């Protein structure tokens, strides 16, 4: 994977978890609810396609960020 693509994917993932980094938004009762909503909302992948990652994937990205920054 090219470095630029890897960085673009990391930024896409960060954009999906960034609301949780500053604190759970008020409209969500739990992080799990946020993960489900973020999955339903989806994101634009760097390759140009619109994706809907699984809530468990978004949770994993968030946990990885919490552990490793």
mmCIF file of C-alpha atoms in Angstrom:
data_model
loop_
_atom_site.group_PDB
_atom_site.id
_atom_site.type_symbol
_atom_site.label_atom_id
_atom_site.label_comp_id
_atom_site.label_asym_id
_atom_site.label_seq_id
_atom_site.Cartn_x
_atom_site.Cartn_y
_atom_site.Cartn_z
ATOM 1 C CA UNK A 1 0.000 0.000 0.000
ATOM 2 C CA UNK A 2 1.365 3.365 -0.912
ATOM 3 C CA UNK A 3 2.145 5.705 1.966
ATOM 4 C CA UNK A 4 -0.234 8.395 0.705
ATOM 5 C CA UNK A 5 -3.152 5.953 0.477
ATOM 6 C CA UNK A 6 -2.393 4.618 3.957
ATOM 7 C CA UNK A 7 -2.425 8.169 5.322
ATOM 8 C CA UNK A 8 -5.691 8.971 3.536
ATOM 9 C CA UNK A 9 -7.322 5.852 4.995
ATOM 10 C CA UNK A 10 -6.070 6.788 8.467
ATOM 11 C CA UNK A 11 -7.596 10.261 8.076
ATOM 12 C CA UNK A 12 -10.914 8.766 6.955
ATOM 13 C CA UNK A 13 -10.966 6.495 10.001
ATOM 14 C CA UNK A 14 -10.020 9.376 12.285
ATOM 15 C CA UNK A 15 -12.854 11.469 10.870
ATOM 16 C CA UNK A 16 -15.292 8.730 11.862
ATOM 17 C CA UNK A 17 -14.046 8.438 15.461
ATOM 18 C CA UNK A 18 -13.110 12.073 16.151
ATOM 19 C CA UNK A 19 -16.460 13.001 17.758
ATOM 20 C CA UNK A 20 -15.778 10.371 20.438
ATOM 21 C CA UNK A 21 -12.277 11.628 21.119
ATOM 22 C CA UNK A 22 -13.610 14.886 22.553
ATOM 23 C CA UNK A 23 -16.455 13.107 24.350
ATOM 24 C CA UNK A 24 -19.601 11.194 23.519
ATOM 25 C CA UNK A 25 -22.002 13.521 21.676
ATOM 26 C CA UNK A 26 -25.190 14.183 23.675
ATOM 27 C CA UNK A 27 -27.490 12.626 21.093
ATOM 28 C CA UNK A 28 -26.027 9.147 21.708
ATOM 29 C CA UNK A 29 -26.800 7.091 24.792
ATOM 30 C CA UNK A 30 -23.662 4.980 24.455
ATOM 31 C CA UNK A 31 -20.540 4.510 22.392
ATOM 32 C CA UNK A 32 -22.170 1.455 20.845
ATOM 33 C CA UNK A 33 -25.034 3.663 19.629
ATOM 34 C CA UNK A 34 -22.484 6.050 18.135
ATOM 35 C CA UNK A 35 -20.680 3.203 16.345
ATOM 36 C CA UNK A 36 -23.972 2.033 14.822
ATOM 37 C CA UNK A 37 -24.895 5.558 13.711
ATOM 38 C CA UNK A 38 -21.441 6.220 12.246
ATOM 39 C CA UNK A 39 -21.676 2.958 10.330
ATOM 40 C CA UNK A 40 -25.086 3.906 8.946
ATOM 41 C CA UNK A 41 -23.822 7.395 8.028
ATOM 42 C CA UNK A 42 -20.797 5.988 6.212
ATOM 43 C CA UNK A 43 -17.761 7.782 4.827
ATOM 44 C CA UNK A 44 -16.058 8.567 1.568
ATOM 45 C CA UNK A 45 -13.151 6.163 1.042
ATOM 46 C CA UNK A 46 -9.980 7.604 -0.523
ATOM 47 C CA UNK A 47 -10.603 5.457 -3.617
ATOM 48 C CA UNK A 48 -13.782 7.453 -4.247
ATOM 49 C CA UNK A 49 -16.325 4.876 -3.113
ATOM 50 C CA UNK A 50 -18.770 5.496 -0.289
ATOM 51 C CA UNK A 51 -18.418 2.876 2.442
ATOM 52 C CA UNK A 52 -20.333 1.789 5.532
ATOM 53 C CA UNK A 53 -17.795 0.118 7.833
ATOM 54 C CA UNK A 54 -19.200 -2.323 10.366
ATOM 55 C CA UNK A 55 -19.831 -0.840 13.815
ATOM 56 C CA UNK A 56 -17.287 -3.323 15.194
ATOM 57 C CA UNK A 57 -14.653 -1.943 12.814
ATOM 58 C CA UNK A 58 -15.304 1.611 13.976
ATOM 59 C CA UNK A 59 -15.130 0.429 17.593
ATOM 60 C CA UNK A 60 -11.804 -1.273 16.875
ATOM 61 C CA UNK A 61 -10.410 1.922 15.280
ATOM 62 C CA UNK A 62 -11.508 3.906 18.344
ATOM 63 C CA UNK A 63 -9.959 1.412 20.769
ATOM 64 C CA UNK A 64 -6.733 1.396 18.769
ATOM 65 C CA UNK A 65 -6.634 5.198 18.882
ATOM 66 C CA UNK A 66 -7.254 5.202 22.645
ATOM 67 C CA UNK A 67 -4.424 2.732 23.185
ATOM 68 C CA UNK A 68 -1.862 3.974 20.662
ATOM 69 C CA UNK A 69 -2.887 7.487 19.707
#
